[in-house]
Short mmCIF file of C-alpha atoms and ligand atoms in Angstrom, two decimals:
data_model
loop_
_atom_site.label_atom_id
_atom_site.label_comp_id
_atom_site.label_asym_id
_atom_site.label_seq_id
_atom_site.Cartn_x
_atom_site.Cartn_y
_atom_site.Cartn_z
CA MET A 1 122.04 55.99 88.95
CA ASN A 2 119.11 53.55 89.14
CA ASN A 3 119.34 50.18 87.49
CA ILE A 4 117.50 46.89 87.48
CA ALA A 5 118.96 46.13 90.95
CA SER A 6 116.73 48.92 92.36
CA ILE A 7 113.60 46.91 91.50
CA LYS A 8 111.72 45.33 94.40
CA SER A 9 109.68 42.20 93.74
CA THR A 10 105.90 42.42 94.00
CA LEU A 11 105.64 39.33 96.16
CA ASP A 12 108.18 40.70 98.63
CA ILE A 13 106.33 44.01 98.80
CA MET A 14 103.01 42.25 99.37
CA LYS A 15 104.47 40.07 102.09
CA LYS A 16 106.16 42.97 103.83
CA PHE A 17 102.99 45.05 104.03
CA ASN A 18 100.41 42.28 104.34
CA ILE A 19 98.24 43.90 101.71
CA SER A 20 94.65 42.87 101.14
CA PRO A 21 93.65 43.95 97.63
CA LYS A 22 90.37 45.82 97.29
CA LYS A 23 87.98 44.27 94.81
CA ASN A 24 85.90 47.41 94.34
CA TYR A 25 88.99 49.27 93.11
CA GLY A 26 89.77 46.54 90.58
CA GLN A 27 93.03 45.65 92.35
CA ASN A 28 94.75 42.75 90.59
CA PHE A 29 98.48 43.14 91.06
CA ILE A 30 100.99 41.76 88.52
CA ILE A 31 103.44 39.36 90.11
CA ASP A 32 105.41 38.23 87.05
CA ALA A 33 108.51 40.36 86.43
CA ASN A 34 108.97 38.88 82.93
CA VAL A 35 105.56 40.09 81.86
CA ILE A 36 106.31 43.56 83.22
CA SER A 37 109.64 43.66 81.36
CA ASN A 38 107.84 42.59 78.20
CA ILE A 39 105.26 45.38 78.52
CA ILE A 40 108.06 47.89 79.03
CA THR A 41 109.93 46.64 75.95
CA LYS A 42 106.78 46.80 73.81
CA ALA A 43 105.95 50.28 75.11
CA ASN A 44 109.28 51.35 73.62
CA LEU A 45 110.01 54.06 76.19
CA ASN A 46 113.10 56.22 76.46
CA LYS A 47 114.40 59.07 78.58
CA GLU A 48 112.83 61.62 76.20
CA VAL A 49 109.25 60.71 77.14
CA ASN A 50 107.20 61.37 80.24
CA VAL A 51 104.81 58.68 81.44
CA ILE A 52 101.47 58.75 83.20
CA GLU A 53 100.46 55.60 85.03
CA ILE A 54 96.84 55.21 86.17
CA GLY A 55 96.60 52.96 89.23
CA PRO A 56 100.19 52.13 90.27
CA GLY A 57 98.88 49.73 92.94
CA ILE A 58 101.93 48.65 94.91
CA GLY A 59 104.37 49.90 92.27
CA ALA A 60 105.13 46.73 90.29
CA LEU A 61 105.04 48.42 86.89
CA SER A 62 105.85 51.89 88.20
CA GLN A 63 109.43 50.98 89.18
CA TYR A 64 110.20 49.86 85.62
CA LEU A 65 108.56 52.97 84.21
CA ALA A 66 110.79 55.16 86.38
CA LEU A 67 113.81 53.23 85.18
CA ASN A 68 112.95 53.66 81.50
CA ALA A 69 111.32 57.09 81.14
CA ASN A 70 112.14 60.71 81.91
CA LYS A 71 109.50 61.40 84.58
CA VAL A 72 106.53 59.36 85.76
CA LEU A 73 103.27 60.70 87.16
CA CYS A 74 101.16 58.05 88.91
CA ILE A 75 97.54 58.61 89.88
CA GLU A 76 96.14 56.21 92.46
CA ILE A 77 92.75 56.27 94.20
CA ASP A 78 93.64 54.09 97.20
CA GLN A 79 95.26 56.14 99.99
CA ARG A 80 96.07 52.94 101.91
CA LEU A 81 98.83 52.26 99.39
CA LYS A 82 100.81 55.41 100.28
CA GLU A 83 103.11 53.67 102.72
CA VAL A 84 103.68 50.79 100.30
CA LEU A 85 104.45 53.05 97.36
CA ASP A 86 106.79 55.19 99.49
CA TYR A 87 108.74 52.00 100.08
CA SER A 88 108.60 50.44 96.60
CA LEU A 89 109.47 53.67 94.78
CA ASN A 90 111.95 54.90 97.35
CA ASP A 91 114.98 54.51 95.07
CA PHE A 92 113.58 56.68 92.29
CA ASP A 93 113.55 60.46 92.24
CA ASN A 94 111.77 60.86 88.89
CA ILE A 95 108.38 59.52 89.97
CA ILE A 96 105.52 61.10 91.86
CA VAL A 97 102.27 59.57 93.11
CA ILE A 98 99.14 61.67 93.41
CA PHE A 99 96.27 60.16 95.38
CA LYS A 100 93.14 61.05 93.43
CA ASP A 101 90.34 59.49 91.46
CA PHE A 102 91.65 59.59 87.89
CA LEU A 103 88.15 60.19 86.50
CA LYS A 104 87.70 63.27 88.68
CA CYS A 105 91.20 64.75 88.63
CA ASP A 106 92.22 67.80 86.61
CA LEU A 107 94.73 65.97 84.44
CA LEU A 108 95.79 69.02 82.46
CA SER A 109 96.80 70.92 85.60
CA LEU A 110 98.64 67.90 87.02
CA VAL A 111 100.56 67.43 83.78
CA ASN A 112 101.48 71.11 83.52
CA GLU A 113 102.52 71.24 87.13
CA TYR A 114 104.59 68.10 87.25
CA PHE A 115 106.09 67.61 83.80
CA ASN A 116 106.62 71.27 83.01
CA ASP A 117 108.43 70.56 79.70
CA ASP A 118 107.43 69.85 76.12
CA LYS A 119 108.30 66.17 76.01
CA ASP A 120 105.85 63.68 74.53
CA ILE A 121 103.61 61.86 76.99
CA VAL A 122 102.78 58.17 76.99
CA VAL A 123 100.26 56.44 79.26
CA VAL A 124 101.25 52.98 80.43
CA ALA A 125 98.85 51.22 82.77
CA ASN A 126 97.27 48.03 83.95
CA LEU A 127 93.82 49.60 84.07
CA PRO A 128 91.24 49.04 86.81
CA TYR A 129 88.80 46.89 84.83
CA TYR A 130 85.59 48.41 86.16
CA ILE A 131 86.35 51.82 84.58
CA THR A 132 88.44 50.97 81.50
CA THR A 133 86.09 52.71 79.08
CA PRO A 134 85.65 56.04 80.90
CA ILE A 135 89.42 56.21 81.48
CA LEU A 136 90.11 55.72 77.79
CA ILE A 137 87.48 58.26 76.77
CA LYS A 138 88.97 60.85 79.15
CA LEU A 139 92.42 60.21 77.65
CA PHE A 140 91.10 60.40 74.07
CA GLU A 141 89.46 63.74 74.77
CA LEU A 142 92.48 65.26 76.50
CA ALA A 143 95.19 63.82 74.25
CA THR A 144 95.80 66.92 72.15
CA SER A 145 95.88 69.32 75.07
CA ILE A 146 98.33 67.25 77.11
CA ASN A 147 100.53 66.14 74.18
CA LEU A 148 99.65 62.48 74.68
CA LYS A 149 101.11 60.40 71.86
CA LYS A 150 100.33 56.85 72.87
CA ILE A 151 98.55 54.63 75.40
CA VAL A 152 99.76 51.15 76.25
CA ALA A 153 97.05 49.63 78.39
CA MET A 154 96.25 46.27 79.89
CA MET A 155 92.56 45.44 80.06
CA GLN A 156 90.12 42.54 80.06
CA LYS A 157 90.43 40.52 76.90
CA GLU A 158 86.88 41.04 75.73
CA VAL A 159 87.06 44.83 76.16
CA GLY A 160 90.32 44.84 74.20
CA GLN A 161 88.73 42.76 71.46
CA ARG A 162 85.90 45.25 71.16
CA LEU A 163 88.20 48.27 70.96
CA ASN A 164 90.35 46.57 68.36
CA ALA A 165 87.48 44.93 66.42
CA ASN A 166 87.03 44.76 62.66
CA ILE A 167 83.97 46.05 60.86
CA ASN A 168 81.15 43.47 60.31
CA THR A 169 81.92 41.60 63.53
CA LYS A 170 79.81 41.34 66.67
CA GLU A 171 82.57 42.99 68.73
CA TYR A 172 82.49 46.15 66.54
CA ASN A 173 80.55 48.90 68.32
CA SER A 174 80.40 52.65 68.87
CA LEU A 175 83.47 52.52 71.11
CA THR A 176 85.45 50.74 68.38
CA ILE A 177 84.62 53.57 65.99
CA LEU A 178 85.37 56.25 68.56
CA THR A 179 88.72 54.55 69.17
CA GLN A 180 89.42 54.48 65.41
CA TYR A 181 88.53 58.15 65.20
CA TYR A 182 91.28 59.06 67.66
CA THR A 183 93.87 56.30 67.32
CA ASN A 184 95.45 53.40 65.47
CA THR A 185 95.28 50.32 67.65
CA LYS A 186 97.38 47.19 67.85
CA LEU A 187 97.19 44.09 70.04
CA LEU A 188 100.59 43.88 71.76
CA MET A 189 100.22 40.94 74.15
CA ASN A 190 97.87 38.27 75.43
CA ILE A 191 98.11 37.94 79.20
CA SER A 192 97.10 34.94 81.26
CA LYS A 193 95.01 35.52 84.38
CA ASN A 194 97.59 33.49 86.34
CA ILE A 195 100.05 36.35 86.65
CA PHE A 196 97.94 38.40 89.05
CA ILE A 197 97.19 38.41 92.75
CA PRO A 198 94.31 38.03 93.27
CA GLN A 199 93.58 36.13 90.09
CA PRO A 200 90.82 37.72 87.98
CA LYS A 201 88.16 35.55 86.32
CA VAL A 202 89.26 36.34 82.76
CA ASP A 203 92.44 36.75 80.73
CA SER A 204 93.75 40.14 79.66
CA VAL A 205 95.35 41.82 76.67
CA VAL A 206 97.70 44.72 76.24
CA ILE A 207 96.60 47.13 73.53
CA GLU A 208 98.56 50.01 72.04
CA PHE A 209 96.67 53.14 70.96
CA VAL A 210 98.73 55.58 68.88
CA PHE A 211 97.04 58.95 68.44
CA LYS A 212 96.38 60.01 64.86
CA LYS A 213 96.89 63.46 63.47
CA ASN A 214 93.16 63.93 63.18
CA ASN A 215 92.54 65.06 59.62
CA TYR A 216 88.92 64.01 59.40
CA HIS A 217 86.59 66.62 58.03
CA ILE A 218 83.94 66.98 60.69
CA ASN A 219 81.33 69.70 61.09
CA ASP A 220 80.23 69.01 64.64
CA GLU A 221 82.13 66.58 66.83
CA HIS A 222 79.41 66.42 69.49
CA LEU A 223 76.78 65.55 66.91
CA PHE A 224 79.07 62.85 65.51
CA PHE A 225 79.51 61.27 68.97
CA ASP A 226 75.77 61.53 69.61
CA ILE A 227 74.87 59.87 66.30
CA LEU A 228 77.40 57.12 66.92
CA ARG A 229 75.90 56.32 70.31
CA ASN A 230 72.36 56.41 68.99
CA MET A 231 72.96 54.29 65.89
CA PHE A 232 74.19 51.47 68.13
CA ASN A 233 71.31 51.83 70.60
CA GLN A 234 69.61 48.88 68.98
CA ARG A 235 72.29 47.06 67.11
CA ARG A 236 69.97 44.30 65.85
CA LYS A 237 67.89 46.86 63.98
CA THR A 238 68.79 48.28 60.58
CA ILE A 239 70.56 51.58 60.18
CA LEU A 240 67.30 52.92 58.70
CA ASN A 241 65.39 52.05 61.86
CA ASN A 242 68.00 53.54 64.16
CA LEU A 243 68.25 56.73 62.10
CA SER A 244 64.45 57.03 61.94
CA ASN A 245 64.29 56.84 65.73
CA TYR A 246 67.02 59.46 66.00
CA ILE A 247 65.52 62.10 63.70
CA ASN A 248 61.90 60.98 64.06
CA ASP A 249 61.25 60.76 60.34
CA LYS A 250 61.43 57.50 58.41
CA GLN A 251 61.01 58.96 54.93
CA LEU A 252 63.69 61.55 55.48
CA SER A 253 66.02 58.90 56.94
CA SER A 254 65.57 56.82 53.84
CA LYS A 255 66.40 59.81 51.62
CA ILE A 256 69.52 60.67 53.66
CA LEU A 257 70.85 57.12 53.41
CA SER A 258 70.11 56.96 49.71
CA ASP A 259 71.88 60.33 49.12
CA LEU A 260 74.90 58.95 50.95
CA ALA A 261 74.77 55.64 49.04
CA ILE A 262 74.35 53.69 52.27
CA ASN A 263 72.15 50.61 51.96
CA VAL A 264 69.13 51.04 54.26
CA ASN A 265 69.21 47.37 55.25
CA LEU A 266 72.70 47.47 56.75
CA ARG A 267 73.12 47.07 60.51
CA PRO A 268 75.15 49.51 62.61
CA GLU A 269 78.18 47.18 62.64
CA ASN A 270 78.34 47.24 58.81
CA LEU A 271 79.14 50.96 58.60
CA SER A 272 82.69 52.31 58.70
CA LEU A 273 84.03 55.31 60.57
CA GLU A 274 83.92 57.21 57.26
CA ASP A 275 80.23 56.30 56.80
CA TYR A 276 79.38 57.69 60.24
CA LEU A 277 81.37 60.86 59.54
CA LYS A 278 79.50 61.33 56.24
CA LEU A 279 76.18 60.76 57.96
CA SER A 280 76.92 63.22 60.74
CA ASN A 281 78.19 65.91 58.36
CA TYR A 282 75.15 65.50 56.09
CA ILE A 283 72.75 65.85 59.03
CA LYS A 284 74.57 68.94 60.24
CA GLU A 285 74.77 70.58 56.80
CA HIS A 286 71.05 70.08 56.21
CA GLY A 287 70.05 71.19 59.71
CA TYR A 288 68.31 67.87 60.50
CA ASP A 289 69.90 67.83 63.95
CA LYS A 290 67.62 70.61 65.19
N1 SAM B 301 99.60 48.82 88.35
C1 SAM B 301 99.38 47.78 89.34
C2 SAM B 301 99.82 46.46 88.79
O1 SAM B 301 99.89 46.36 87.56
O2 SAM B 301 100.08 45.55 89.55
C3 SAM B 301 97.92 47.73 89.79
C4 SAM B 301 96.89 47.58 88.71
S1 SAM B 301 95.26 47.27 89.31
C5 SAM B 301 94.58 46.36 87.98
C6 SAM B 301 94.41 48.82 89.12
C7 SAM B 301 94.84 49.93 90.05
O3 SAM B 301 94.03 51.09 89.76
C8 SAM B 301 94.68 49.65 91.53
O4 SAM B 301 95.84 50.03 92.22
C9 SAM B 301 93.49 50.54 91.96
O5 SAM B 301 93.53 50.94 93.30
C10 SAM B 301 93.65 51.71 91.00
N2 SAM B 301 92.40 52.46 90.76
C11 SAM B 301 91.13 52.00 90.75
N3 SAM B 301 90.26 52.98 90.48
C12 SAM B 301 90.99 54.11 90.29
C13 SAM B 301 90.66 55.47 89.98
N4 SAM B 301 89.40 55.86 89.80
N5 SAM B 301 91.66 56.37 89.88
C14 SAM B 301 92.97 55.98 90.06
N6 SAM B 301 93.33 54.71 90.35
C15 SAM B 301 92.36 53.78 90.46
#
């Protein structure tokens, strides 16, 4: 039976293997065991859930995940860390590390192959900062097919603020709305940059994303995503200007916004998720997307 005594300290592991972190892989390893314990507590895991960790690094967080969840699947890009992870995770038989690029891997096959049960899945990760957004988008898109219920992710503070932003703020953007479409978000922790080796330039946050039962009425999801992206192309311009550029017709754009009771002078950050859904459905229903 594993217990807290099975945990190896990050500093000891780093010393033993003389690791030099790779900047281009976004390697900032957590060295504070209290912070890791706190993340685990807030993630609220139990032996009935399976966990995916993206980027286990040298296994600092992974060991605690193995201790607190049913099975853990780690996906790591850096093959150099194999020897280190073999050592740090040696005491756990419910964890596997696959060496692949998360953005390119077939996650559905990996999940089916390794978990092979119908337990809920949670992602817990200290994300590589340079690809936070594409990782989240991949997870959002695959959530239903892999039975993903929640993501607890550490990321750069300003990215977290954007994902968790309120309407009418400068942080609110198309990714905020996409995030709201899939999940309910909550800021779980503020993290100082001092708890990493090497130390990053900025502080971090831990954000929780709980997947919604998606009951939105939507005629064409692709069109919705496309409109969202395009309306924020020039966020200083009015929604009328952005829509006119998108459908190439200013008069028609004005009529659409008036039919939907959306003020033509609003900026993209003044419209809610529901407004964008209405806009997308209207354009689809009237065939203005063609
Ligand atoms: N989990 C460790 C920790 O908290 O100390 C390391 C976190 S570090 C911020 C990010 C990790 O993601 C690194 O181990 C890095 O090698 C890995 N990584 C970077 N790009 C990746 C990718 N495309 N696919 C999988 N892992 C990646």
